[in-house]
Short mmCIF file of C-alpha atoms and ligand atoms in Angstrom, two decimals:
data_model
loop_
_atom_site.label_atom_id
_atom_site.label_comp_id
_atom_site.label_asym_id
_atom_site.label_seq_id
_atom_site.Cartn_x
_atom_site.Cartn_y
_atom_site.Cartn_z
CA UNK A 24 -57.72 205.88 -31.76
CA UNK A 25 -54.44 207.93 -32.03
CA UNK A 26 -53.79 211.70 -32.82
CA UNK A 27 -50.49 211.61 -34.91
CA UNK A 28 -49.13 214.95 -35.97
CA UNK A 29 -48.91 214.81 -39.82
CA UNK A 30 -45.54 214.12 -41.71
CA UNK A 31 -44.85 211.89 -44.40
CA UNK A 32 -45.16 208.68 -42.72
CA UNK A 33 -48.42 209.37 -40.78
CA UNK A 34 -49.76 210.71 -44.21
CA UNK A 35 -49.22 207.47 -46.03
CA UNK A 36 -50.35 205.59 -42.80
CA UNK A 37 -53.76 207.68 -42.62
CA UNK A 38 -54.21 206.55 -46.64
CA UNK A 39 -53.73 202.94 -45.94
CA UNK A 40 -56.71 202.98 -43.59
CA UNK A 41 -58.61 204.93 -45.78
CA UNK A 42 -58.16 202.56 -48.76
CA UNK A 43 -58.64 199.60 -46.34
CA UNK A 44 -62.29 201.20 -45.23
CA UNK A 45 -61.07 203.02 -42.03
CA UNK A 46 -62.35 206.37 -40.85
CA UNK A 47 -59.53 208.94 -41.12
CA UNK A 48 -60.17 212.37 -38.83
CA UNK A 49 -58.22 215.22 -41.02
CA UNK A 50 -57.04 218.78 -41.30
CA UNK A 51 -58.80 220.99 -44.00
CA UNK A 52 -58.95 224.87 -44.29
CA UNK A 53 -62.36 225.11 -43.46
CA UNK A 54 -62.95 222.54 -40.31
CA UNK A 55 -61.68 219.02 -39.27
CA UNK A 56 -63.42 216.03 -41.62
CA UNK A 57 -64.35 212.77 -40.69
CA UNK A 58 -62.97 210.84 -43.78
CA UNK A 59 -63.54 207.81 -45.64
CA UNK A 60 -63.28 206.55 -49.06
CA UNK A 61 -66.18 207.29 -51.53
CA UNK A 62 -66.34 205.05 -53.41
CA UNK A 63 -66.86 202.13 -50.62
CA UNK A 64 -70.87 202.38 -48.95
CA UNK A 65 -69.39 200.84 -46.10
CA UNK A 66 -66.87 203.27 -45.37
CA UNK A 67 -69.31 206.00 -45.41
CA UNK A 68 -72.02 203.90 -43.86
CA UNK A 69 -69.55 204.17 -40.29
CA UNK A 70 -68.91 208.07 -41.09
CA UNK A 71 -72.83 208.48 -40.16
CA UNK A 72 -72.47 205.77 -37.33
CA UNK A 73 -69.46 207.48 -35.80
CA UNK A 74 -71.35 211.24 -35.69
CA UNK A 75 -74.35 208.99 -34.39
CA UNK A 76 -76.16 211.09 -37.31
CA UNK A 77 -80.02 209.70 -36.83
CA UNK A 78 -80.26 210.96 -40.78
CA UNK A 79 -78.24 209.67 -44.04
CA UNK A 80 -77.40 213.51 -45.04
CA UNK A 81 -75.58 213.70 -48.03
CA UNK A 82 -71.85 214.15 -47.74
CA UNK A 83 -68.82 216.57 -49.53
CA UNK A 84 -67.00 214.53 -51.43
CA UNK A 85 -63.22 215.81 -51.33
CA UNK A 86 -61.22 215.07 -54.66
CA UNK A 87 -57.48 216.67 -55.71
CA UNK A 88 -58.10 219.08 -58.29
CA UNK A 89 -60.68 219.47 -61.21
CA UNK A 90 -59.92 217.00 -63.51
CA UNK A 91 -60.55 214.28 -60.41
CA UNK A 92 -63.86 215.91 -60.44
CA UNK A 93 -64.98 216.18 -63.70
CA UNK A 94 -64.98 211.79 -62.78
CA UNK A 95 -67.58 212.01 -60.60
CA UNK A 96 -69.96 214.77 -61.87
CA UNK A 97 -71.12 216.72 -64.96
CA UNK A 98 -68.98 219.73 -64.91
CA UNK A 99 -70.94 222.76 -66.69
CA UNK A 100 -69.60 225.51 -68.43
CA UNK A 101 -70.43 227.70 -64.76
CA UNK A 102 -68.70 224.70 -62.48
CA UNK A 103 -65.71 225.30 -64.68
CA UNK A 104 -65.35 228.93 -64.04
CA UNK A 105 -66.10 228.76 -60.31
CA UNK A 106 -64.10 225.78 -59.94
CA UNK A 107 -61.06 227.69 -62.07
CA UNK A 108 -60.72 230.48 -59.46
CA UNK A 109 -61.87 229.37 -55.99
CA UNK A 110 -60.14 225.76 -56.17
CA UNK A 111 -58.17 224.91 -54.58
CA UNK A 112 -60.39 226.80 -51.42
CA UNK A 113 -63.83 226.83 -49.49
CA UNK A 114 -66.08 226.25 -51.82
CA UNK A 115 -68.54 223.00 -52.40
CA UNK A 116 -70.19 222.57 -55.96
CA UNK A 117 -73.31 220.32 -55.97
CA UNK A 118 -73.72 219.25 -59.53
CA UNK A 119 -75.51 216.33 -61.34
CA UNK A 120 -73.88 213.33 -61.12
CA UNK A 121 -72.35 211.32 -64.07
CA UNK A 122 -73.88 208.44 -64.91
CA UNK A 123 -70.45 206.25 -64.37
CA UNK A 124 -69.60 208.17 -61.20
CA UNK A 125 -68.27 205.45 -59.20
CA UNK A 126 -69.20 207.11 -55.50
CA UNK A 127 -71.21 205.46 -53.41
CA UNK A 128 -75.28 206.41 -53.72
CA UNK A 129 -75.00 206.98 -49.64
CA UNK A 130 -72.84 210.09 -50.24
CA UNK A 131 -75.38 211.75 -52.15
CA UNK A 132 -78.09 209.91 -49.80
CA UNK A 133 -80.05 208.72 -53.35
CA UNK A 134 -80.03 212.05 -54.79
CA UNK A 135 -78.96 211.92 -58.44
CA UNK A 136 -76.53 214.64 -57.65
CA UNK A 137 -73.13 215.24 -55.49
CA UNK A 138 -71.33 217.92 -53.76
CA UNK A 139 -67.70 218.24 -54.54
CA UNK A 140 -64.74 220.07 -53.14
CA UNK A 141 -60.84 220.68 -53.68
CA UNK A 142 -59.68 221.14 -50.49
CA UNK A 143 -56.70 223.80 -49.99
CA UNK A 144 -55.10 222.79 -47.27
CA UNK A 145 -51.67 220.92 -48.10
CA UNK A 146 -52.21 217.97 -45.77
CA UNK A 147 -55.75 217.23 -47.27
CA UNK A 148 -54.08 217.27 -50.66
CA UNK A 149 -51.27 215.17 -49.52
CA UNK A 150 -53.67 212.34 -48.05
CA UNK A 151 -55.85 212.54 -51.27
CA UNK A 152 -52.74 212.09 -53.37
CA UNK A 153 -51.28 209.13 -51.50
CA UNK A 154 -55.13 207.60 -51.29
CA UNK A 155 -55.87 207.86 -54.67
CA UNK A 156 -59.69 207.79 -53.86
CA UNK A 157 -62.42 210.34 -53.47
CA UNK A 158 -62.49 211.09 -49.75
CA UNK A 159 -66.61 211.91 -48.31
CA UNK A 160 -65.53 213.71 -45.32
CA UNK A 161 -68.34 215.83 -43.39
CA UNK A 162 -67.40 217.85 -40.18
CA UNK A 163 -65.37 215.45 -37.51
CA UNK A 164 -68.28 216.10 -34.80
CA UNK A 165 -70.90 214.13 -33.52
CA UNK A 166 -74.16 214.91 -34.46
CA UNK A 167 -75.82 217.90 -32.43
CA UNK A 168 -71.71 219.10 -31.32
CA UNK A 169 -69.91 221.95 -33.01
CA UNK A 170 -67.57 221.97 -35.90
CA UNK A 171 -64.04 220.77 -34.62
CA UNK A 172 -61.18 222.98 -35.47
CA UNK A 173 -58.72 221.71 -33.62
CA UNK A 174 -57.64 218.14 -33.60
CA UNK A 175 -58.32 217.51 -29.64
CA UNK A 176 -62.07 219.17 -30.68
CA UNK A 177 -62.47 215.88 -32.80
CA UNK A 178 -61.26 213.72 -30.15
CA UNK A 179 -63.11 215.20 -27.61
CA UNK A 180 -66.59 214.80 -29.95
CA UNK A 181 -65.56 211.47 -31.66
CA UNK A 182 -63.17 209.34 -29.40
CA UNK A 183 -63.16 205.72 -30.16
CA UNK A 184 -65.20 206.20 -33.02
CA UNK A 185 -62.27 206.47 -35.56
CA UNK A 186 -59.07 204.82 -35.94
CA UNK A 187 -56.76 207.98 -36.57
CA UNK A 188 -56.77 211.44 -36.43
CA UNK A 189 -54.04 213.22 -38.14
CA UNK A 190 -53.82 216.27 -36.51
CA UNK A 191 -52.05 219.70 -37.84
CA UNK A 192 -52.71 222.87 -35.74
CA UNK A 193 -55.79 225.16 -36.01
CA UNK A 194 -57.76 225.12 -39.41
CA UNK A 195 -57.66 228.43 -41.24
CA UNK A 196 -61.21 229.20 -42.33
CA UNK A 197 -62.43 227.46 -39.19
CA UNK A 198 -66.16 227.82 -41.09
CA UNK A 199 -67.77 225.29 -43.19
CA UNK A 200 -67.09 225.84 -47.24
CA UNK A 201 -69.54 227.81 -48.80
CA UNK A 202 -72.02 225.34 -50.49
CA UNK A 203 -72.69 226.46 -54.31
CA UNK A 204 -75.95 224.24 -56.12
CA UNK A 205 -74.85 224.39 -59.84
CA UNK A 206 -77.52 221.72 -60.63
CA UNK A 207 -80.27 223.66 -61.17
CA UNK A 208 -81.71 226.76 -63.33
CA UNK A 209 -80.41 229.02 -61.55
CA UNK A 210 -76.76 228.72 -58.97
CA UNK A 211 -78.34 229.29 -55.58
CA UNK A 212 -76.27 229.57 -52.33
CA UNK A 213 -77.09 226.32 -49.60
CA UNK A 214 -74.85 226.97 -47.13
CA UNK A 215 -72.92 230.35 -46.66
CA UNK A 216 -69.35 230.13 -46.07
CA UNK A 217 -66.12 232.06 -47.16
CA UNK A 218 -66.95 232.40 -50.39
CA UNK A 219 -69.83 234.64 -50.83
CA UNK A 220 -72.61 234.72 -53.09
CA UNK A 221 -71.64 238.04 -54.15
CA UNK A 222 -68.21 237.20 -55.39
CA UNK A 223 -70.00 234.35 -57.64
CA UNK A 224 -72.56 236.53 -58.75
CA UNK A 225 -69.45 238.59 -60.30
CA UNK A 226 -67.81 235.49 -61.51
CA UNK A 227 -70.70 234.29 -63.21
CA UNK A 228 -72.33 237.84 -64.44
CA UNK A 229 -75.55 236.53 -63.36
CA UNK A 230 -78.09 236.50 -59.48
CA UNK A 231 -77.26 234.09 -57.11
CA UNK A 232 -79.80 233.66 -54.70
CA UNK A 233 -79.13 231.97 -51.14
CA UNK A 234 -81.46 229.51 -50.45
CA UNK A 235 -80.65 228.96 -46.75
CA UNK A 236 -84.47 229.68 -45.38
CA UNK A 237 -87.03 227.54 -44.86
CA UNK A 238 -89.14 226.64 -48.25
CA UNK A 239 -91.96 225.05 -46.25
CA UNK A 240 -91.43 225.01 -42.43
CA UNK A 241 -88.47 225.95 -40.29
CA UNK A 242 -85.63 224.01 -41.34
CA UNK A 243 -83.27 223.18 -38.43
CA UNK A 244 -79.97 222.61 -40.27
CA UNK A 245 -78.81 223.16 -44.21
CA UNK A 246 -79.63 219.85 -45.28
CA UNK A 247 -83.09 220.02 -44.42
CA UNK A 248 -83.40 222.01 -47.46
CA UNK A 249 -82.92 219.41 -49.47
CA UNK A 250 -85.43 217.37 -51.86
CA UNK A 251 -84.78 213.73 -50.70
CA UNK A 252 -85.18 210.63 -52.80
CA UNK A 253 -88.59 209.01 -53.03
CA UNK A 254 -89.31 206.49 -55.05
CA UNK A 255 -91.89 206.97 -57.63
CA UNK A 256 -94.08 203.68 -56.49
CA UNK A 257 -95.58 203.06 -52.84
CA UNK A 258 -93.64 201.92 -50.01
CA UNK A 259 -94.80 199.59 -47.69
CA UNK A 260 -92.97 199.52 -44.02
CA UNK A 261 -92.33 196.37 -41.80
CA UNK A 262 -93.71 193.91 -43.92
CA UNK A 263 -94.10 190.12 -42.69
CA UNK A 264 -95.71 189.02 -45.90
CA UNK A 265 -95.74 189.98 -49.32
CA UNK A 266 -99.37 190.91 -51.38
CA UNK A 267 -99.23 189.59 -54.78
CA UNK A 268 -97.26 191.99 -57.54
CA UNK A 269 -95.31 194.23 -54.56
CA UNK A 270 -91.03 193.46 -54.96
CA UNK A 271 -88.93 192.92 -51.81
CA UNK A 272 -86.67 194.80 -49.97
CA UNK A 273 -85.42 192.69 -47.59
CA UNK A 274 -83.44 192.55 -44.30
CA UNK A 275 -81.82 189.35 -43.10
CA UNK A 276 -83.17 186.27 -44.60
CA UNK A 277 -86.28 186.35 -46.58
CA UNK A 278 -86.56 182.51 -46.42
CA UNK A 279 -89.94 182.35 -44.67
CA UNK A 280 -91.36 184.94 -46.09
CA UNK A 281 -94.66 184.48 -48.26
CA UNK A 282 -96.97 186.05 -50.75
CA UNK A 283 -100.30 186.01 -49.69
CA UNK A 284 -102.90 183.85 -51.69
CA UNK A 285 -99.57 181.58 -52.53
CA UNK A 286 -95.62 181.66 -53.80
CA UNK A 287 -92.66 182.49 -51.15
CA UNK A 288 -90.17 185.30 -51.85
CA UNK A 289 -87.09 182.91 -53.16
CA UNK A 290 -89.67 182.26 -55.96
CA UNK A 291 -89.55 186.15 -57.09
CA UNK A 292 -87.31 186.91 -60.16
CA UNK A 293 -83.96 188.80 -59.48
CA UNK A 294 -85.37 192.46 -60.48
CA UNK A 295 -88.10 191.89 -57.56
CA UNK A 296 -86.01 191.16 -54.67
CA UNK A 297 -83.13 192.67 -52.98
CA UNK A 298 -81.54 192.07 -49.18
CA UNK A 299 -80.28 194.92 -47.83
CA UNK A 300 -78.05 192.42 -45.70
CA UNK A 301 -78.46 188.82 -45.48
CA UNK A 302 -76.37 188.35 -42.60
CA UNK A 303 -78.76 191.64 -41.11
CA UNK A 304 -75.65 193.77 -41.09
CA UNK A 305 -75.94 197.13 -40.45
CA UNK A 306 -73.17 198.38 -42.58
CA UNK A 307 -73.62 196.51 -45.13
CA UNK A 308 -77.44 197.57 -45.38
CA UNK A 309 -76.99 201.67 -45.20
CA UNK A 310 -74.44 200.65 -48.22
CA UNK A 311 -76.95 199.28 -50.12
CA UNK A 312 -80.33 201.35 -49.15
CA UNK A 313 -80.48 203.92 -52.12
CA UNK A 314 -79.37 202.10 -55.00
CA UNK A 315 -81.62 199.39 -54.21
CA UNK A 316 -84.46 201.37 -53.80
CA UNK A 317 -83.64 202.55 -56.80
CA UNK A 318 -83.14 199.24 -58.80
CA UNK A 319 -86.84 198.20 -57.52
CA UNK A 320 -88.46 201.39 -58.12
CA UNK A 321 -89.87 200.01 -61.07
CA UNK A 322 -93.46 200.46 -62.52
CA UNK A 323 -94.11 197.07 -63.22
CA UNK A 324 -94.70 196.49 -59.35
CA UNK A 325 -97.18 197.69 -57.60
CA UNK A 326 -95.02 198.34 -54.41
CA UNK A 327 -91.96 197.71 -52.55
CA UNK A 328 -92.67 195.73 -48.97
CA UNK A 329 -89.59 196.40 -46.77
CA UNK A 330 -88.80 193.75 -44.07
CA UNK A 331 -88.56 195.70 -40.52
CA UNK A 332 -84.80 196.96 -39.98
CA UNK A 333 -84.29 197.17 -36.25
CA UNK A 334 -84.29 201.18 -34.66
CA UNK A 335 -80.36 200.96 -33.34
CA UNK A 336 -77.54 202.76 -34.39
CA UNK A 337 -77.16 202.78 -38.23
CA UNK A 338 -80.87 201.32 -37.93
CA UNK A 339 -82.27 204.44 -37.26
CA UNK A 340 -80.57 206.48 -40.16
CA UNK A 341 -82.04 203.71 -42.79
CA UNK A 342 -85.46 203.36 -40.89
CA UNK A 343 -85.98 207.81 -41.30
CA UNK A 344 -84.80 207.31 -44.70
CA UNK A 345 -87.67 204.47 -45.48
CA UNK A 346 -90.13 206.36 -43.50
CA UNK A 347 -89.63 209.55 -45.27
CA UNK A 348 -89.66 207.23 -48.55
CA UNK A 349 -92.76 205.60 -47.85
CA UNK A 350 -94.59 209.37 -46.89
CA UNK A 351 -94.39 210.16 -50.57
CA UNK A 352 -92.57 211.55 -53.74
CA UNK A 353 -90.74 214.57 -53.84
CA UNK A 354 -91.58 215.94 -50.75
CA UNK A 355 -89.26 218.51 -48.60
CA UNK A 356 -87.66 217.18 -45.56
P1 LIG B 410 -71.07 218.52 -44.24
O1 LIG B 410 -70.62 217.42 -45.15
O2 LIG B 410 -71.57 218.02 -42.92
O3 LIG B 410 -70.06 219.60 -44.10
O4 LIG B 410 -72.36 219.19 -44.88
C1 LIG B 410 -72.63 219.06 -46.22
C2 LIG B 410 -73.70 220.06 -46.61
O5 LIG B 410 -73.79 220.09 -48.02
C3 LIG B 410 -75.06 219.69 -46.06
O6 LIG B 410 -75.56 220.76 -45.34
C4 LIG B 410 -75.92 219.43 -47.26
O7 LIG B 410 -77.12 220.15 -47.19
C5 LIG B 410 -75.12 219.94 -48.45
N1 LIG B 410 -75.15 218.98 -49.56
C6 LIG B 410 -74.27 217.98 -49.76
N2 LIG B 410 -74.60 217.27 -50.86
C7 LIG B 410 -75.71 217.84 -51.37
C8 LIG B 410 -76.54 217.57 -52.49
N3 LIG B 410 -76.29 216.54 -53.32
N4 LIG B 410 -77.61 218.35 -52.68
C9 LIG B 410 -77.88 219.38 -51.84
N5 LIG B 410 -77.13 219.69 -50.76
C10 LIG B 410 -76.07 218.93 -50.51
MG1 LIG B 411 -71.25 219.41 -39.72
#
């Protein structure tokens, strides 16, 4: 890992990696951000592995301007306005998202929405331009460690972790964006930040709550406010065998696996069986959790048996997601 002070060159270097599926440590108004592309789950899959994040929370995705947005989520009549005077700035809109949007399902960790941001700061802008890809880029920390606002910070937290860090100065706002949830009834406040409720509230000529305490029990951090994705059949952990009319989620090969009272997995139709990762790839697995949970979350099985994914490193992010899967449907986390 290098720290290389930004300038033309080191911007178009820093976008190379990104587009090739590196992790890019960079300067925005609010805090440092741990970048990758958005659109590739393996990217983002070694964001969480880097900040040794034990949970797949979902992630800001950082675009140029509005129109780079309105690609990736349904921009509302509200998301328009807000978006028209505090872009470019400190502000994150969670909206629904589109039913094309190309960003991976691990930046919005299965939710059917995404948070959004146009970054301010010129060097931000300048890497987003020469990458040409929506950037998912949550504070460069690891998990538990405080925001970074200064490039040695994100050393310090990250080291090796990440193959560049393009440093320039102290960040500005040196306070997480303000996170705005347009995707609901009513715009609610997540996460405060520079932009305050109040000066949406005006904006909008309507309440904005802030949602920030605890709906059930006390939350420890923002994104334990959220609703996570459950899907709407059971889910049945570190299964060896299959019962008859359950699909399979599967880790590494499947080949010996078999349905009791008679059949073998390989004998399942495609809509029935997924792998995670073949090859039992780590990466390649937290790519692929939500959207195949989502392909087999069908009503025409009775369940989906997951094969055991082994508790290390990116193992424990996708084992917390399957447990809090199998505990049930739209329950609070
Ligand atoms: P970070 O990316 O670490 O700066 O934090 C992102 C914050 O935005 C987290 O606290 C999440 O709670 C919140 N967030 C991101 N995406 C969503 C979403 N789709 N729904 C609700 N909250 C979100
Ligand atoms: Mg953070």
């Amino acid at each position: 890992m290098q720290i290389k002070t930004a300038n033309a060159d080191t911007i178009n270097e820093a976008a190379a990696l990104l587009k090739a599926g590196g992790l890019v440590v960079l300067p925005t108004e609010t805090v440092y951000g741990l970048g990758a592309n958005a659109l590739d789950g393996q990217a983002v899959a070694r964001i969480f592995e880097a900040k040794g994040r034990p949970q797949f929370n979902p992630l800001i995705v950082h675009v140029p301007d509005i129109e780079a947005a309105a690609a990736l989520v349904e921009l509302n009549e509200d998301a328009r306005r807000v978006a028209g005077k505090f872009w470019p700035g400190p502000l994150t809109l969670i909206l629904p998202r589109r039913e094309d949007c190309p960003v991976s399902e691990l930046c919005s960790a299965g939710l059917p929405t995404l948070a959004v941001r146009v970054p301010a700061h010129p060097v931000a802008r300048a890497v987003l331009q020469a990458a040409e890809v929506p950037i998912a880029a949550p504070s460069a920390n690891r998990s538990g460690h405080i925001s970074p606002t200064t490039p040695k910070h994100a050393a310090q937290s990250l080291g090796e972790a990440v193959d560049m860090i393009l440093a320039a100065g102290v960040c500005d706002v040196g306070l997480e964006s303000t996170v705005l949830d347009l995707s609901g009834p009513r715009p609610a406040v997540l996460r405060p930040g520079a932009v305050s409720a109040e000066e949406i509230a005006a904006l909008l000529d309507c309440d904005v709550s802030y949602e920030t305490e605890a709906k059930d029990n006390a939350p420890k951090s923002p994104g334990q406010l959220l609703r996570h994705y459950a899907p709407g059949i059971p889910v049945r952990l570190n299964a060896v065998d299959l019962h008859p009319g359950e699909a399979l989620l599967a880790f590494g090969s499947d080949k010996f696996m078999g349905i009791k009272g008679g059949g073998a997995a390989k004998d399942l139709p495609d809509s029935a069986r997924c792998n995670l990762s073949e090859t039992a790839d780590l990466h390649e697995a937290a790519a692929n959790l939500f959207r195949m949970l989502h392909d087999l979350d069908h009503p025409d099985h009775k369940a989906i048996a997951v094969m055991p994914v082994p508790e290390q490193g990116l193992g424990r992010a996708i084992n917390d997601r399957l447990k809090r899967a199998a505990a049930g449907a739209g329950e609070t986390i």
